[in-house]
Coordinates of C-alpha atoms and ligand atoms in Angstrom, one line a residue:
X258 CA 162.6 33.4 160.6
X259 CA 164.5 36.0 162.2
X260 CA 162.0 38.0 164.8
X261 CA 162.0 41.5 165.3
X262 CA 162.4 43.8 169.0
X263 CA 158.1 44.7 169.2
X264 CA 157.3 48.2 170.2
X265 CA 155.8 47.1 173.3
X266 CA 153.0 49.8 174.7
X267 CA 153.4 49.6 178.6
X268 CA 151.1 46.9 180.1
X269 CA 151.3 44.5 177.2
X270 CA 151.8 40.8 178.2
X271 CA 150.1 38.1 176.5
X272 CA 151.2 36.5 173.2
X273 CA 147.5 37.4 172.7
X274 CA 147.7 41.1 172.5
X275 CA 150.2 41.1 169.3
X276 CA 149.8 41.6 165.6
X277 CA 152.5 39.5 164.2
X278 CA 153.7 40.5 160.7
X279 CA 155.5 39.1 158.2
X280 CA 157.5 41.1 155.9
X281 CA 158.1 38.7 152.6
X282 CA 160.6 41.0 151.1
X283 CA 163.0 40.0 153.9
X284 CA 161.4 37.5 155.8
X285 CA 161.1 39.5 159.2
X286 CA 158.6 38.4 161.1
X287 CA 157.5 41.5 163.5
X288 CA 155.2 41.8 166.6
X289 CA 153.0 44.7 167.4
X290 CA 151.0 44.8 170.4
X291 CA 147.3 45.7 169.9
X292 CA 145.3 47.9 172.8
X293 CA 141.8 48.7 172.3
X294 CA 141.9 46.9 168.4
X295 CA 144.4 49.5 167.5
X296 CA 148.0 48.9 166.4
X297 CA 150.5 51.5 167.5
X298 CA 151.2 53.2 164.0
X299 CA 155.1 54.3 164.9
X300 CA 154.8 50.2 165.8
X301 CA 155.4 50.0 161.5
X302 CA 158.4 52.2 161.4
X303 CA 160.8 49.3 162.4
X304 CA 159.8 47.4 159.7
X305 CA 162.3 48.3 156.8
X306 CA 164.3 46.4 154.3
X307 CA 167.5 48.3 155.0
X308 CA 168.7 49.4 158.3
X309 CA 168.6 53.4 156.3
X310 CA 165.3 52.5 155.3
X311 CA 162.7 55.1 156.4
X312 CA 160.0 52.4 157.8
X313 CA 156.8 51.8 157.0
X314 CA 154.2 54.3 157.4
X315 CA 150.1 53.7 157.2
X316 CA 148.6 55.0 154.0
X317 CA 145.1 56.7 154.7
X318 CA 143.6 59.1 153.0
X319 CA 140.5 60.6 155.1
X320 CA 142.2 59.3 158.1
X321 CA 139.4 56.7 157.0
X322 CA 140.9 53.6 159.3
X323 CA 142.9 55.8 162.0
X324 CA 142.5 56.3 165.4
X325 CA 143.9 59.6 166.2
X326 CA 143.1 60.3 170.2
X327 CA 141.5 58.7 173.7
X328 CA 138.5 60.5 173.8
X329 CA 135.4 59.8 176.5
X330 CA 132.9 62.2 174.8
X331 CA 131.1 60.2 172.2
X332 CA 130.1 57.4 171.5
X333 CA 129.1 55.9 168.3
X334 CA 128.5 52.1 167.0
X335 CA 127.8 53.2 162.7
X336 CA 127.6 49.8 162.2
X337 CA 124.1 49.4 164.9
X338 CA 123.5 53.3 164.1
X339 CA 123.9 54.0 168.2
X340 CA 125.4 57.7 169.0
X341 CA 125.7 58.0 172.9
X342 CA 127.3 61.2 174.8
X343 CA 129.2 59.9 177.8
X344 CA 126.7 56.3 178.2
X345 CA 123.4 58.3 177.4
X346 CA 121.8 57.3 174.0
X347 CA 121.0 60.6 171.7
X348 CA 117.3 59.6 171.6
X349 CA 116.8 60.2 175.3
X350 CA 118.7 63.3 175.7
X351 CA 116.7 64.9 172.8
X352 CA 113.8 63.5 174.2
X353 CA 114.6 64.9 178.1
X354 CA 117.4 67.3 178.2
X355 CA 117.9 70.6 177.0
X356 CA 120.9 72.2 174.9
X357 CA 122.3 73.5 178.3
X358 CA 121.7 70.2 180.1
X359 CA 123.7 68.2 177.6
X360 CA 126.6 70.9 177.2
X361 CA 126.8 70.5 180.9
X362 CA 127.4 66.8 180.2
X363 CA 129.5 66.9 177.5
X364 CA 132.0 69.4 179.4
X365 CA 131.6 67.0 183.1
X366 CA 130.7 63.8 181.7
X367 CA 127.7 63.7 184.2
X368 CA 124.3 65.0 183.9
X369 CA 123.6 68.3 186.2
X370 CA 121.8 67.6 189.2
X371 CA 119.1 71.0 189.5
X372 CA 121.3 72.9 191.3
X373 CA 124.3 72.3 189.2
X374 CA 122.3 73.0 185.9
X375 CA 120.9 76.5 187.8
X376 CA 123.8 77.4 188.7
X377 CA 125.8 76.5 185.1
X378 CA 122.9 78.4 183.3
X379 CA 123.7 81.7 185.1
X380 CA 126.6 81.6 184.9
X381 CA 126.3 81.3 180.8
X382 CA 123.9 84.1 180.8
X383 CA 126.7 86.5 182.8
X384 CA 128.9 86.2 179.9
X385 CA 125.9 86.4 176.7
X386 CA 127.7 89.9 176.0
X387 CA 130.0 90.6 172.9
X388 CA 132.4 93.0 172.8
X389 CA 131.4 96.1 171.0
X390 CA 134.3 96.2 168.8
X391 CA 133.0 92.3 167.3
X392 CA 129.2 94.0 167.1
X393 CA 131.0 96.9 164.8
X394 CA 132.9 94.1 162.4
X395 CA 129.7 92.5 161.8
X396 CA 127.8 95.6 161.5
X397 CA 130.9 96.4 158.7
X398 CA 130.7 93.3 156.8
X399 CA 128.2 93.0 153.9
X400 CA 125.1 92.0 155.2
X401 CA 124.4 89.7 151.8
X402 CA 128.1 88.1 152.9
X403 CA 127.7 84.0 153.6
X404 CA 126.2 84.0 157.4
X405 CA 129.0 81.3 158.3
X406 CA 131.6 83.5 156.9
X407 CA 130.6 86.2 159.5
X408 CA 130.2 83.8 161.9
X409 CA 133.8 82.6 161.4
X410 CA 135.3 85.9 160.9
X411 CA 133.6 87.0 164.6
X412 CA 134.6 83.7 166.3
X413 CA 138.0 84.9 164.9
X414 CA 138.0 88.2 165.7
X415 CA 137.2 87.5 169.5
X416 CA 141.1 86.0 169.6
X417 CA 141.9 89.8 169.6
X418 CA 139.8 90.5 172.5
X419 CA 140.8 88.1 175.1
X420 CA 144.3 88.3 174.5
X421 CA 144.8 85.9 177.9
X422 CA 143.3 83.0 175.7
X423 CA 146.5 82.1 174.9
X424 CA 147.5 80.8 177.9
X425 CA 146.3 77.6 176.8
X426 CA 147.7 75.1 179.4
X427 CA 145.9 76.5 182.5
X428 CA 143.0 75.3 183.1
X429 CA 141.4 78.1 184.7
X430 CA 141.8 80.2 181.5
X431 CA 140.4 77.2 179.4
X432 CA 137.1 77.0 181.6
X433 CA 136.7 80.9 181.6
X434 CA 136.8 80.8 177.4
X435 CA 135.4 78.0 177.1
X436 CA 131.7 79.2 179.1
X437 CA 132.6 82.2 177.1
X438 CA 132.2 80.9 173.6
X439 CA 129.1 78.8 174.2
X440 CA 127.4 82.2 175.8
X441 CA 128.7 83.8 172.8
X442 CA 128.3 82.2 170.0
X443 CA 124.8 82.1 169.7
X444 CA 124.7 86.1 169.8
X445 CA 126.9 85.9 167.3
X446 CA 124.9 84.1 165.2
X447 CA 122.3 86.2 165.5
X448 CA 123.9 89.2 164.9
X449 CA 124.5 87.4 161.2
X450 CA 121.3 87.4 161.0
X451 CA 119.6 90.8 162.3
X452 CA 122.4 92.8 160.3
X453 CA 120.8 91.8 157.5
X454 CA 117.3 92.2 158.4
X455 CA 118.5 95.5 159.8
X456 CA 116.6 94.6 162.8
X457 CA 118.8 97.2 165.1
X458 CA 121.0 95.8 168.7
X459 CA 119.2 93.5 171.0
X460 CA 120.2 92.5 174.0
X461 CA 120.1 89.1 176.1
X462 CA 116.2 88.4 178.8
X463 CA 117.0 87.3 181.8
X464 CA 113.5 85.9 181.6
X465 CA 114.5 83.9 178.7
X466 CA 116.4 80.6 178.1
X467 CA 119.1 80.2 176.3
X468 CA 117.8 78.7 172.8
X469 CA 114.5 81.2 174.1
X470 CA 116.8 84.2 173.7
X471 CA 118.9 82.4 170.6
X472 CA 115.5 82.7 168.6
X473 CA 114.5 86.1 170.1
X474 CA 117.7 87.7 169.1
X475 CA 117.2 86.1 165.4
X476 CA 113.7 87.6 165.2
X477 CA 112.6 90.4 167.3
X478 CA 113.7 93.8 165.8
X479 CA 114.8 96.3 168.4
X480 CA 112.1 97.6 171.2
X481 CA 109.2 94.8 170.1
X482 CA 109.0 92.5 172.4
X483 CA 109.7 88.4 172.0
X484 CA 106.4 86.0 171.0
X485 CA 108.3 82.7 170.7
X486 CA 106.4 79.9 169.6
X487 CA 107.1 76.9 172.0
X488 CA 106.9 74.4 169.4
X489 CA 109.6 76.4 167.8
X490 CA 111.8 76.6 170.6
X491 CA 111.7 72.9 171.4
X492 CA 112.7 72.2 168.3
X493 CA 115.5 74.3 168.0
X494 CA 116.5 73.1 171.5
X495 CA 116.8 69.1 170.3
X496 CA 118.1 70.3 167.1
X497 CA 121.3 72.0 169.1
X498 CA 121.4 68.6 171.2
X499 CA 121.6 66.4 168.1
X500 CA 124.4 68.4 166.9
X501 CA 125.8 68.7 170.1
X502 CA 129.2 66.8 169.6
X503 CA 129.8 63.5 166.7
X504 CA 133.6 62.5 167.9
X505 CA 136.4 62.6 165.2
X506 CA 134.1 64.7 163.0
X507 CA 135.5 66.6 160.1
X508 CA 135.1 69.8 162.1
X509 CA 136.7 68.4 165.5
X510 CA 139.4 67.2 163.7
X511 CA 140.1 70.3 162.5
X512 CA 139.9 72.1 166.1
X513 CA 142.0 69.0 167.1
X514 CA 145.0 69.8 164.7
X515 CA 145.0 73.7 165.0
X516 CA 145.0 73.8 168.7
X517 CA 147.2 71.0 169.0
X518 CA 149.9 73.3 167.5
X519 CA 148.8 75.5 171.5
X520 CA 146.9 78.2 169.6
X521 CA 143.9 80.0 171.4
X522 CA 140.6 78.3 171.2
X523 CA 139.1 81.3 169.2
X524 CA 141.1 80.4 166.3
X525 CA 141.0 76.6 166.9
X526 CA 137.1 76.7 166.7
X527 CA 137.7 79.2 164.2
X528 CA 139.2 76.4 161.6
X529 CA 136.1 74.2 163.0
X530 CA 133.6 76.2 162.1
X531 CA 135.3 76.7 158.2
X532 CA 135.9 72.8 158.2
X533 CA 131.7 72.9 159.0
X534 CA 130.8 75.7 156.5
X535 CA 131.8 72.8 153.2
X536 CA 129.2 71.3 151.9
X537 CA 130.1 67.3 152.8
X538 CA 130.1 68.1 156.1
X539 CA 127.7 71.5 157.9
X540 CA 126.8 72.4 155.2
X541 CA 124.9 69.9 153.9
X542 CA 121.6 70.7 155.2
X543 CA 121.3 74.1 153.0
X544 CA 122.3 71.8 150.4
X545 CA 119.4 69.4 150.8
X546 CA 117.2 72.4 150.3
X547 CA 119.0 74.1 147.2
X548 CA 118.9 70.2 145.6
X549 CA 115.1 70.2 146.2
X550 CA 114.1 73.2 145.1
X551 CA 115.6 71.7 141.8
X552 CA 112.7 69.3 141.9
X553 CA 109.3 70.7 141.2
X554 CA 107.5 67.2 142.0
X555 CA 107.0 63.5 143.2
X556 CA 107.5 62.7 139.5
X557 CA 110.8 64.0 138.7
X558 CA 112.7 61.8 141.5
X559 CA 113.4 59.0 139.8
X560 CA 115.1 61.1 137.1
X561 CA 116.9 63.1 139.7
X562 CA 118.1 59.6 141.4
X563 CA 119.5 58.4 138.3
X564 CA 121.6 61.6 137.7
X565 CA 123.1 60.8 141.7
X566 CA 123.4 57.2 140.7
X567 CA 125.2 57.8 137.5
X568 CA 128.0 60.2 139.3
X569 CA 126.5 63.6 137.9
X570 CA 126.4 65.2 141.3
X571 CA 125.8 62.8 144.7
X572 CA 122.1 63.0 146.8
X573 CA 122.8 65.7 149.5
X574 CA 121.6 64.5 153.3
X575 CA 122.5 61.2 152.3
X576 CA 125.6 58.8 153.3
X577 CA 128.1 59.0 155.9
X578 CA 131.4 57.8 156.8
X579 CA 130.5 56.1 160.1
X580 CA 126.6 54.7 160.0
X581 CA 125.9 52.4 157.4
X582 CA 123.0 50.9 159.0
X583 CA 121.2 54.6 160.3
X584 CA 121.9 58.1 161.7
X585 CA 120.0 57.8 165.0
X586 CA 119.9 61.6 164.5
X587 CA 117.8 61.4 161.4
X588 CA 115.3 59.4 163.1
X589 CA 114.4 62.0 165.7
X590 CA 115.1 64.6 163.2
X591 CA 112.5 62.9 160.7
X592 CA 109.8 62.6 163.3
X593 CA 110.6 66.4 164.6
X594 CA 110.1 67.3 160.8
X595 CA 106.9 66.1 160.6
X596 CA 105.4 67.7 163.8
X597 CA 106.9 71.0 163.0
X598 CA 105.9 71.0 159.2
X599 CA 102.3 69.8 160.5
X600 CA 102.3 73.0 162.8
X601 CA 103.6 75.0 159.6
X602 CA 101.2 73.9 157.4
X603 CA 101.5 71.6 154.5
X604 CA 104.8 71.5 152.7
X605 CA 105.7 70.2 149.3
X606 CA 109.6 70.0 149.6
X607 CA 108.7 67.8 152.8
X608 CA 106.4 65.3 150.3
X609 CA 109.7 65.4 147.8
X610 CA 112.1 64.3 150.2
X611 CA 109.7 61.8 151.5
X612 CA 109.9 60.6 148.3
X613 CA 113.3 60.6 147.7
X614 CA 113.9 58.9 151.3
X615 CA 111.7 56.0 149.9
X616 CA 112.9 55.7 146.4
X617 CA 116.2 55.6 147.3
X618 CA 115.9 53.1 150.5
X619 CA 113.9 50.9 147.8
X620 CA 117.4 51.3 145.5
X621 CA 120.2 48.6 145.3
X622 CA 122.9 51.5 144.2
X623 CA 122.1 53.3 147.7
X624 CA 121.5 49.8 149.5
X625 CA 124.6 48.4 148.4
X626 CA 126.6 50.8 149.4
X627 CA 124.8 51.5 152.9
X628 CA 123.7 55.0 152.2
X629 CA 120.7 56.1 154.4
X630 CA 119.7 59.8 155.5
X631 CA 121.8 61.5 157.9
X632 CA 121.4 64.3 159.8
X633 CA 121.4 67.0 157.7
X634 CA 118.6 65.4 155.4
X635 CA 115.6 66.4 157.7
X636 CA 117.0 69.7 159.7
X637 CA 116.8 71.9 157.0
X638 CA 113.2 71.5 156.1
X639 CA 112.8 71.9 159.9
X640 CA 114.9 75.1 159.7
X641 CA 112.8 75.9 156.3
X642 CA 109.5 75.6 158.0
X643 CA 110.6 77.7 160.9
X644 CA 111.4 80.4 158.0
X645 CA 115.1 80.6 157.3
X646 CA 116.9 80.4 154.3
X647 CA 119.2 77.9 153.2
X648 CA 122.3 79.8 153.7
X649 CA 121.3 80.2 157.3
X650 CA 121.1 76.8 158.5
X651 CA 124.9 75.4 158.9
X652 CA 125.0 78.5 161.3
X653 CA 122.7 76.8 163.5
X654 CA 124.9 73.5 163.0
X655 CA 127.9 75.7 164.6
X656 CA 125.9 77.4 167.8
X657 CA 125.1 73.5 168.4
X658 CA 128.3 71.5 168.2
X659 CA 130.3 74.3 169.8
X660 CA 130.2 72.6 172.8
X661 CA 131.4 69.6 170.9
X662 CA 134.8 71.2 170.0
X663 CA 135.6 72.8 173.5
X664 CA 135.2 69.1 175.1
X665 CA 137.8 67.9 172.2
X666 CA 140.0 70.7 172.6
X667 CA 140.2 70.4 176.6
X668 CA 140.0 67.2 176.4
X669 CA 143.2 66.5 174.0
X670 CA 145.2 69.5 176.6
X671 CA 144.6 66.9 179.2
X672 CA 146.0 64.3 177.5
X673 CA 149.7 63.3 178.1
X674 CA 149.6 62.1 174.4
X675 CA 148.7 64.8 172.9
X676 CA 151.5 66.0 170.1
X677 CA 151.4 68.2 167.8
X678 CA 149.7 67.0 164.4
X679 CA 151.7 66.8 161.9
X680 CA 151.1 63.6 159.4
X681 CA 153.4 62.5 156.8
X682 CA 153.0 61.9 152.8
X683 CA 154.1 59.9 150.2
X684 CA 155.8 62.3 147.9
X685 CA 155.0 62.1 144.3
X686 CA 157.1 64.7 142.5
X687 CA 160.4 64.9 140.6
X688 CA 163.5 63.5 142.4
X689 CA 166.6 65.9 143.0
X690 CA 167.4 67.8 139.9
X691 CA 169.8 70.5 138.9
X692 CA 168.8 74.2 139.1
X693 CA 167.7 76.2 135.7
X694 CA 168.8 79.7 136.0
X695 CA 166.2 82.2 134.2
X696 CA 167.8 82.7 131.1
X697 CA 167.9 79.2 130.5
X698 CA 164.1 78.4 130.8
Ligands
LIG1676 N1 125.1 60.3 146.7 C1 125.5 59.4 145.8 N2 126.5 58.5 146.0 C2 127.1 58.6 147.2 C3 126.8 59.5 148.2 C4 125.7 60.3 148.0 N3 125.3 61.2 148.9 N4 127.6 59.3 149.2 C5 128.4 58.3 148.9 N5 128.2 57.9 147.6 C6 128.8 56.8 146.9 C7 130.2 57.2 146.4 O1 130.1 57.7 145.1 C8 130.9 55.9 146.4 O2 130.5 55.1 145.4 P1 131.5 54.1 144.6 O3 132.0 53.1 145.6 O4 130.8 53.5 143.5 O5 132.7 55.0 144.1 C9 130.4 55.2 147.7 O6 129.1 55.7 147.9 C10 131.3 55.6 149.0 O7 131.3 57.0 149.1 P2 132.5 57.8 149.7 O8 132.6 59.1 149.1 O9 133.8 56.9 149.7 O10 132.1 57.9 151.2 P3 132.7 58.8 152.3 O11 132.6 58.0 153.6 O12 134.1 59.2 151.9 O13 131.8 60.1 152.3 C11 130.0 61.5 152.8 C12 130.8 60.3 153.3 C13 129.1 62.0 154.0 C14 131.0 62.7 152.6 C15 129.3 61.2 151.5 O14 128.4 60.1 151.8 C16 128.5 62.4 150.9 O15 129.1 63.1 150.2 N6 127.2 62.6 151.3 C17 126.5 63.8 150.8 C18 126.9 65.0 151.7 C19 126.2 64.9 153.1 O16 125.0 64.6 153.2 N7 127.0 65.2 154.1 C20 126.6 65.3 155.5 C21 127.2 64.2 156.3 S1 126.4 64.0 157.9 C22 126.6 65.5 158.7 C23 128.0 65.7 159.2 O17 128.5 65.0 160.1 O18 128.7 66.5 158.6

């Protein structure tokens, strides 16, 4: 069998280490060194019948089975439902940290010490100020427009104001934009939302934390001062924390492949925030709530199952790509529910998912195919209880895993190699053919 030259990655010794392949239409036999149980994918491109043979390539759509970067963020085993962020396991850091705590982490890689977390926290309140000409774009938009849609037309429009942004490979500049958008981003938020209250400006407490003036700037109308209910707050805090970063993600994939063309991060959390505005990814959690208000009881879930298990729309909050055991997240989520629905009163649409949650664990087409809640199926009820509408909750999915994308965005500028994305295809349409002028169409 003749053997192949392996594309060796540096470091790779041991006969142990390599994939050998076999390629019966010529009888190659090829070696491929494996790091970390990956296969370099440019590893396949030798393997051809004919030396003008374009190689092999990896066919995946969803990037499903592809590993696409290092990355020292996240953690997740979907197999043993475990999420971690840099070692720490989710459950604990919603448990004992706030938002600000675990942004500090995700952006070091180390929890703050007091002082580091004091001095972090000013420094994010310094820079809670938009600039007036984003404040008039809001104002100008339709306040009945989708709430993420002015949210990603803002994040956008802020590429116009710090036209230094673009200096993308110094660090300095990367830190400076990077503070800015999480200080940002939650005013910008709530702008969305006090445009169409017509609630009037606001301005950023000093008293106030930074979820505590999040929620005050969503619902106090100009000159009446903030009564934030604590319960409330915490539970907007761990809900930011949950959503705080979830590796290759739909949304950080997308920040990933625009910025790795060097663009500003505006516009590179720009496309993540439209990647988390669709309804399989943020925006399933206003989905969940638009598919229960379809059900008006206990006793039409069955029926409603049956219509998700015969293909006639899918169960919203339910599945994922990565846990097919649990979504650690829905279990603090799901206990979170209940303690703020208890403090909201009684909720039906929280019996109705209960329901569902049971009917469907109880269900061989959703056992079978290892589909469990995920995140998004308790927050909206939580976000419901607190009093927002549907629309409104990816928003609150954004403010929370924009710390997420600015860790993946510095984090692939750091890396050596980084390249710019740029996939290939397997082209389906017509082969060369000669050109019809107009009059002979
Ligand atoms: N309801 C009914 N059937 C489903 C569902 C669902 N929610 N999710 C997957 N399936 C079925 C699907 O029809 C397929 O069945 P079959 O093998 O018979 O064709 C099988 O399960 C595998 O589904 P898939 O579409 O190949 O799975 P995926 O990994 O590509 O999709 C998902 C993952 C999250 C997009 C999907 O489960 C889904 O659409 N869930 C509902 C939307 C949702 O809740 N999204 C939030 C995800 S968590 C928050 C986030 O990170 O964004």
């Amino acid at each position: 069998m003749e053997k192949q030259a392996a594309n060796f990655a540096p470091g790779v010794t041991s006969q142990q280490d390599l994939l050998s392949v076999s390629d019966c239409r010529t009888g190659r036999q090829y070696d491929l060194p494996i790091t970390d149980e990956t296969v370099p994918a440019m590893g396949l491109r030798a393997i051809k019948v004919h030396e003008e043979d374009f190689g092999l390539m990896p066919y995946d759509p969803g990037l499903t089975n592809t590993a696409v970067c290092r990355s020292s963020i996240c953690f997740i085993n979907g197999e043993k439902g475990i999420l971690e962020y840099c070692g720490y396991r989710i459950e604990e850091l919603a448990q004992n940290c706030t938002y600000l705590e675990v942004c500090y982490l995700i952006l070091h890689r180390e929890l703050p010490t007091a002082e580091q977390l004091e001095v972090f926290e000013k420094e994010i309140q310094t820079l809670m100020v938009i600039p007036a000409s984003v404040v008039a774009l809001q104002n100008a938009m339709d306040p009945r427009l989708h709430p993420m849609s002015m949210l990603e037309a803002s994040l956008a429009a802020l590429s116009c104001e710090y036209p230094d942004a673009h200096v993308v490979l110094d660090p300095v500049v990367r830190r400076k934009h990077t503070m800015r958008l999480i200080a940002m981003t939650p005013i910008l938020a709530a702008l969305g939302f006090r445009h169409r209250r017509g609630f009037g400006p606001t301005e950023v407490r000093p008293e106030l934390s930074y979820v505590e003036n999040f929620l005050h700037m969503i619902l106090t109308p100009t000159g009446v001062e903030p009564q934030l209910e604590p319960a409330m707050v915490k539970a907007m805090d761990t809900l930011l924390v949950l959503h705080a970063d979830h590796e290759q993600n739909c949304s950080a994939n997308a920040v990933r492949a625009v910025a790795s063309s060097q663009v500003n991060p505006f516009s590179a959390v720009t496309a993540g925030a439209a990647a988390l505005h669709g309804p399989l990814h943020g925006g399933a959690n206003s989905a969940v709530l638009e598919m229960l208000a379809e059900i008006d009881d206990v006793s039409d879930v069955p029926a409603f199952l049956e219509s998700c298990k015969k293909g006639d729309r899918r169960l919203m909050g339910f599945g994922h790509r990565v846990y097919k055991n649990y979504d650690p997240r829905a279990m603090v989520i799901g206990k979170l529910a209940s303690g703020v629905i208890a403090v909201a009163g009684t909720n039906k649409k929280l019996e109705i998912a209960q329901a569902i949650e049971k009917a469907a664990l109880e269900d061989d087409y959703f056992s079978q195919r290892k589909l469990f809640p995920n995140v998004d199926f308790y927050s909206g009820l939580i976000y419901s209880a607190m009093g927002f509408r549907p629309q409104t909750f990816t928003v609150f999915f954004a403010v929370g895993r924009m710390v997420g994308w600015l860790a993946h965005w510095e984090e692939m500028m750091l890396d050596p190699a980084n390249r710019i994305v740029r996939p290939r295809q397997i082209y389906t349409g017509y082969a060369r053919r000669d050109f019809v002028p107009m009059n002979a169409r």
